[in-house]
């Protein structure tokens, strides 16, 4: 056990932490580059551009798929006048099992390990559901 634990800490954990750091570092650099390009685009357009509209117009972005899936599932429940049930909670949580309340913190349970939280998200979403 001790040898395996040491291997996990010294190899897997180090690789995971390094990958997370690289991802955050590269994302920060990309955001800086984006801000420069956005400023140039706003200057050329002669007005402030709405980043949310710009990003919202991009189709099938991987990080927006869980939100789109939630909207689709809640729309179905809303139309059928059904409540959130355990089967939906389990299926949704397992489809998006890599998600969590604090995704960069490996100590925080993933959605498939925190069904109560997922149920709360879905119930809150259904209560405030809008087609748009």
PDB file of C-alpha atoms in Angstrom:
ATOM      1  CA  UNK A   1       0.000   0.000   0.000  1.00  0.00           C
ATOM      2  CA  UNK A   2       2.695   2.485   1.006  1.00  0.00           C
ATOM      3  CA  UNK A   3       4.628   1.971  -2.225  1.00  0.00           C
ATOM      4  CA  UNK A   4       1.492   2.438  -4.321  1.00  0.00           C
ATOM      5  CA  UNK A   5       0.477   5.510  -2.320  1.00  0.00           C
ATOM      6  CA  UNK A   6       3.934   7.004  -2.768  1.00  0.00           C
ATOM      7  CA  UNK A   7       3.746   6.345  -6.502  1.00  0.00           C
ATOM      8  CA  UNK A   8       0.371   8.066  -6.714  1.00  0.00           C
ATOM      9  CA  UNK A   9       1.584  11.117  -4.795  1.00  0.00           C
ATOM     10  CA  UNK A  10       4.936  11.409  -6.537  1.00  0.00           C
ATOM     11  CA  UNK A  11       3.775  10.674 -10.091  1.00  0.00           C
ATOM     12  CA  UNK A  12       0.048  10.937 -10.703  1.00  0.00           C
ATOM     13  CA  UNK A  13      -0.583  13.857  -8.363  1.00  0.00           C
ATOM     14  CA  UNK A  14       2.423  15.774  -9.687  1.00  0.00           C
ATOM     15  CA  UNK A  15       1.329  15.196 -13.290  1.00  0.00           C
ATOM     16  CA  UNK A  16      -2.256  16.210 -12.461  1.00  0.00           C
ATOM     17  CA  UNK A  17      -1.218  19.374 -10.622  1.00  0.00           C
ATOM     18  CA  UNK A  18       1.223  20.308 -13.394  1.00  0.00           C
ATOM     19  CA  UNK A  19      -1.476  19.829 -16.022  1.00  0.00           C
ATOM     20  CA  UNK A  20      -3.934  21.980 -14.035  1.00  0.00           C
ATOM     21  CA  UNK A  21      -1.321  24.709 -13.632  1.00  0.00           C
ATOM     22  CA  UNK A  22      -0.502  24.626 -17.354  1.00  0.00           C
ATOM     23  CA  UNK A  23      -4.188  24.808 -18.250  1.00  0.00           C
ATOM     24  CA  UNK A  24      -4.807  27.805 -15.998  1.00  0.00           C
ATOM     25  CA  UNK A  25      -1.611  29.527 -17.131  1.00  0.00           C
ATOM     26  CA  UNK A  26      -2.461  29.019 -20.815  1.00  0.00           C
ATOM     27  CA  UNK A  27      -6.062  30.115 -20.281  1.00  0.00           C
ATOM     28  CA  UNK A  28      -4.862  33.300 -18.565  1.00  0.00           C
ATOM     29  CA  UNK A  29      -2.544  34.049 -21.475  1.00  0.00           C
ATOM     30  CA  UNK A  30      -5.336  33.376 -23.961  1.00  0.00           C
ATOM     31  CA  UNK A  31      -7.621  35.780 -22.072  1.00  0.00           C
ATOM     32  CA  UNK A  32      -4.965  38.490 -22.229  1.00  0.00           C
ATOM     33  CA  UNK A  33      -4.580  37.925 -25.978  1.00  0.00           C
ATOM     34  CA  UNK A  34      -8.365  37.957 -26.379  1.00  0.00           C
ATOM     35  CA  UNK A  35      -8.677  41.283 -24.533  1.00  0.00           C
ATOM     36  CA  UNK A  36      -6.119  42.860 -26.868  1.00  0.00           C
ATOM     37  CA  UNK A  37      -7.965  41.585 -29.945  1.00  0.00           C
ATOM     38  CA  UNK A  38     -11.339  42.619 -28.489  1.00  0.00           C
ATOM     39  CA  UNK A  39     -10.051  46.159 -27.915  1.00  0.00           C
ATOM     40  CA  UNK A  40      -8.899  46.299 -31.550  1.00  0.00           C
ATOM     41  CA  UNK A  41     -12.279  45.011 -32.755  1.00  0.00           C
ATOM     42  CA  UNK A  42     -14.144  47.563 -30.614  1.00  0.00           C
ATOM     43  CA  UNK A  43     -11.962  50.351 -31.986  1.00  0.00           C
ATOM     44  CA  UNK A  44     -12.640  49.205 -35.558  1.00  0.00           C
ATOM     45  CA  UNK A  45     -16.376  48.901 -34.855  1.00  0.00           C
ATOM     46  CA  UNK A  46     -16.483  52.270 -33.121  1.00  0.00           C
ATOM     47  CA  UNK A  47     -18.465  50.825 -30.223  1.00  0.00           C
ATOM     48  CA  UNK A  48     -18.216  48.498 -27.250  1.00  0.00           C
ATOM     49  CA  UNK A  49     -18.895  44.883 -28.222  1.00  0.00           C
ATOM     50  CA  UNK A  50     -20.948  42.541 -26.053  1.00  0.00           C
ATOM     51  CA  UNK A  51     -18.664  39.605 -25.228  1.00  0.00           C
ATOM     52  CA  UNK A  52     -21.573  37.500 -23.935  1.00  0.00           C
ATOM     53  CA  UNK A  53     -23.381  37.844 -27.260  1.00  0.00           C
ATOM     54  CA  UNK A  54     -20.165  37.089 -29.109  1.00  0.00           C
ATOM     55  CA  UNK A  55     -19.411  33.968 -27.093  1.00  0.00           C
ATOM     56  CA  UNK A  56     -23.085  32.980 -26.996  1.00  0.00           C
ATOM     57  CA  UNK A  57     -23.093  32.892 -30.776  1.00  0.00           C
ATOM     58  CA  UNK A  58     -20.404  30.223 -30.844  1.00  0.00           C
ATOM     59  CA  UNK A  59     -21.941  26.815 -31.380  1.00  0.00           C
ATOM     60  CA  UNK A  60     -21.309  23.548 -29.559  1.00  0.00           C
ATOM     61  CA  UNK A  61     -18.680  24.762 -27.113  1.00  0.00           C
ATOM     62  CA  UNK A  62     -17.676  21.856 -24.895  1.00  0.00           C
ATOM     63  CA  UNK A  63     -17.898  23.829 -21.641  1.00  0.00           C
ATOM     64  CA  UNK A  64     -21.462  24.955 -22.460  1.00  0.00           C
ATOM     65  CA  UNK A  65     -22.797  21.463 -23.226  1.00  0.00           C
ATOM     66  CA  UNK A  66     -23.848  20.731 -19.623  1.00  0.00           C
ATOM     67  CA  UNK A  67     -25.821  23.989 -19.521  1.00  0.00           C
ATOM     68  CA  UNK A  68     -27.482  23.239 -22.862  1.00  0.00           C
ATOM     69  CA  UNK A  69     -28.272  19.714 -21.686  1.00  0.00           C
ATOM     70  CA  UNK A  70     -29.779  21.082 -18.471  1.00  0.00           C
ATOM     71  CA  UNK A  71     -31.896  23.554 -20.439  1.00  0.00           C
ATOM     72  CA  UNK A  72     -33.103  20.758 -22.744  1.00  0.00           C
ATOM     73  CA  UNK A  73     -33.951  18.438 -19.840  1.00  0.00           C
ATOM     74  CA  UNK A  74     -35.730  21.173 -17.895  1.00  0.00           C
ATOM     75  CA  UNK A  75     -37.643  22.215 -21.016  1.00  0.00           C
ATOM     76  CA  UNK A  76     -38.935  18.678 -21.395  1.00  0.00           C
ATOM     77  CA  UNK A  77     -39.997  18.550 -17.736  1.00  0.00           C
ATOM     78  CA  UNK A  78     -41.623  21.977 -18.012  1.00  0.00           C
ATOM     79  CA  UNK A  79     -43.631  20.983 -21.097  1.00  0.00           C
ATOM     80  CA  UNK A  80     -44.666  17.670 -19.547  1.00  0.00           C
ATOM     81  CA  UNK A  81     -45.414  19.393 -16.210  1.00  0.00           C
ATOM     82  CA  UNK A  82     -43.238  16.863 -14.376  1.00  0.00           C
ATOM     83  CA  UNK A  83     -40.940  17.370 -11.385  1.00  0.00           C
ATOM     84  CA  UNK A  84     -37.259  16.550 -11.198  1.00  0.00           C
ATOM     85  CA  UNK A  85     -36.939  12.862 -10.305  1.00  0.00           C
ATOM     86  CA  UNK A  86     -34.129  10.614  -9.127  1.00  0.00           C
ATOM     87  CA  UNK A  87     -33.629   9.023 -12.528  1.00  0.00           C
ATOM     88  CA  UNK A  88     -33.009  12.406 -14.185  1.00  0.00           C
ATOM     89  CA  UNK A  89     -30.688  13.504 -11.374  1.00  0.00           C
ATOM     90  CA  UNK A  90     -28.635  10.301 -11.640  1.00  0.00           C
ATOM     91  CA  UNK A  91     -28.471  10.354 -15.461  1.00  0.00           C
ATOM     92  CA  UNK A  92     -27.562  14.056 -15.641  1.00  0.00           C
ATOM     93  CA  UNK A  93     -24.939  13.766 -12.886  1.00  0.00           C
ATOM     94  CA  UNK A  94     -23.328  10.776 -14.574  1.00  0.00           C
ATOM     95  CA  UNK A  95     -23.313  12.377 -18.034  1.00  0.00           C
ATOM     96  CA  UNK A  96     -21.434  15.340 -16.583  1.00  0.00           C
ATOM     97  CA  UNK A  97     -19.560  13.450 -13.846  1.00  0.00           C
ATOM     98  CA  UNK A  98     -16.422  15.563 -14.317  1.00  0.00           C
ATOM     99  CA  UNK A  99     -18.294  18.681 -13.153  1.00  0.00           C
ATOM    100  CA  UNK A 100     -18.346  19.881  -9.531  1.00  0.00           C
ATOM    101  CA  UNK A 101     -19.027  22.942  -7.436  1.00  0.00           C
ATOM    102  CA  UNK A 102     -15.300  23.772  -7.539  1.00  0.00           C
ATOM    103  CA  UNK A 103     -13.868  22.017 -10.539  1.00  0.00           C
ATOM    104  CA  UNK A 104     -10.218  22.840  -9.989  1.00  0.00           C
ATOM    105  CA  UNK A 105     -10.295  21.469  -6.447  1.00  0.00           C
ATOM    106  CA  UNK A 106      -9.872  17.696  -6.631  1.00  0.00           C
ATOM    107  CA  UNK A 107     -11.065  17.362  -3.031  1.00  0.00           C
ATOM    108  CA  UNK A 108     -14.576  18.553  -3.936  1.00  0.00           C
ATOM    109  CA  UNK A 109     -16.990  15.783  -4.976  1.00  0.00           C
ATOM    110  CA  UNK A 110     -17.841  15.500  -8.659  1.00  0.00           C
ATOM    111  CA  UNK A 111     -21.506  15.752  -9.633  1.00  0.00           C
ATOM    112  CA  UNK A 112     -21.963  11.968  -9.727  1.00  0.00           C
ATOM    113  CA  UNK A 113     -20.709  11.920  -6.114  1.00  0.00           C
ATOM    114  CA  UNK A 114     -22.972  14.798  -5.019  1.00  0.00           C
ATOM    115  CA  UNK A 115     -26.482  13.961  -6.230  1.00  0.00           C
ATOM    116  CA  UNK A 116     -28.118  16.247  -3.651  1.00  0.00           C
ATOM    117  CA  UNK A 117     -26.329  19.246  -5.164  1.00  0.00           C
ATOM    118  CA  UNK A 118     -27.301  18.196  -8.704  1.00  0.00           C
ATOM    119  CA  UNK A 119     -30.930  17.756  -7.632  1.00  0.00           C
ATOM    120  CA  UNK A 120     -30.852  21.268  -6.169  1.00  0.00           C
ATOM    121  CA  UNK A 121     -29.449  22.705  -9.407  1.00  0.00           C
ATOM    122  CA  UNK A 122     -32.111  20.995 -11.494  1.00  0.00           C
ATOM    123  CA  UNK A 123     -34.971  21.921  -9.156  1.00  0.00           C
ATOM    124  CA  UNK A 124     -33.836  25.541  -8.995  1.00  0.00           C
ATOM    125  CA  UNK A 125     -33.497  25.594 -12.785  1.00  0.00           C
ATOM    126  CA  UNK A 126     -36.965  24.128 -13.267  1.00  0.00           C
ATOM    127  CA  UNK A 127     -38.504  26.656 -10.857  1.00  0.00           C
ATOM    128  CA  UNK A 128     -37.066  29.533 -12.900  1.00  0.00           C
ATOM    129  CA  UNK A 129     -37.292  27.872 -16.316  1.00  0.00           C
ATOM    130  CA  UNK A 130     -37.749  30.053 -19.397  1.00  0.00           C
ATOM    131  CA  UNK A 131     -37.753  28.929 -23.044  1.00  0.00           C
ATOM    132  CA  UNK A 132     -35.161  31.581 -23.981  1.00  0.00           C
TER     133      UNK A 132
END
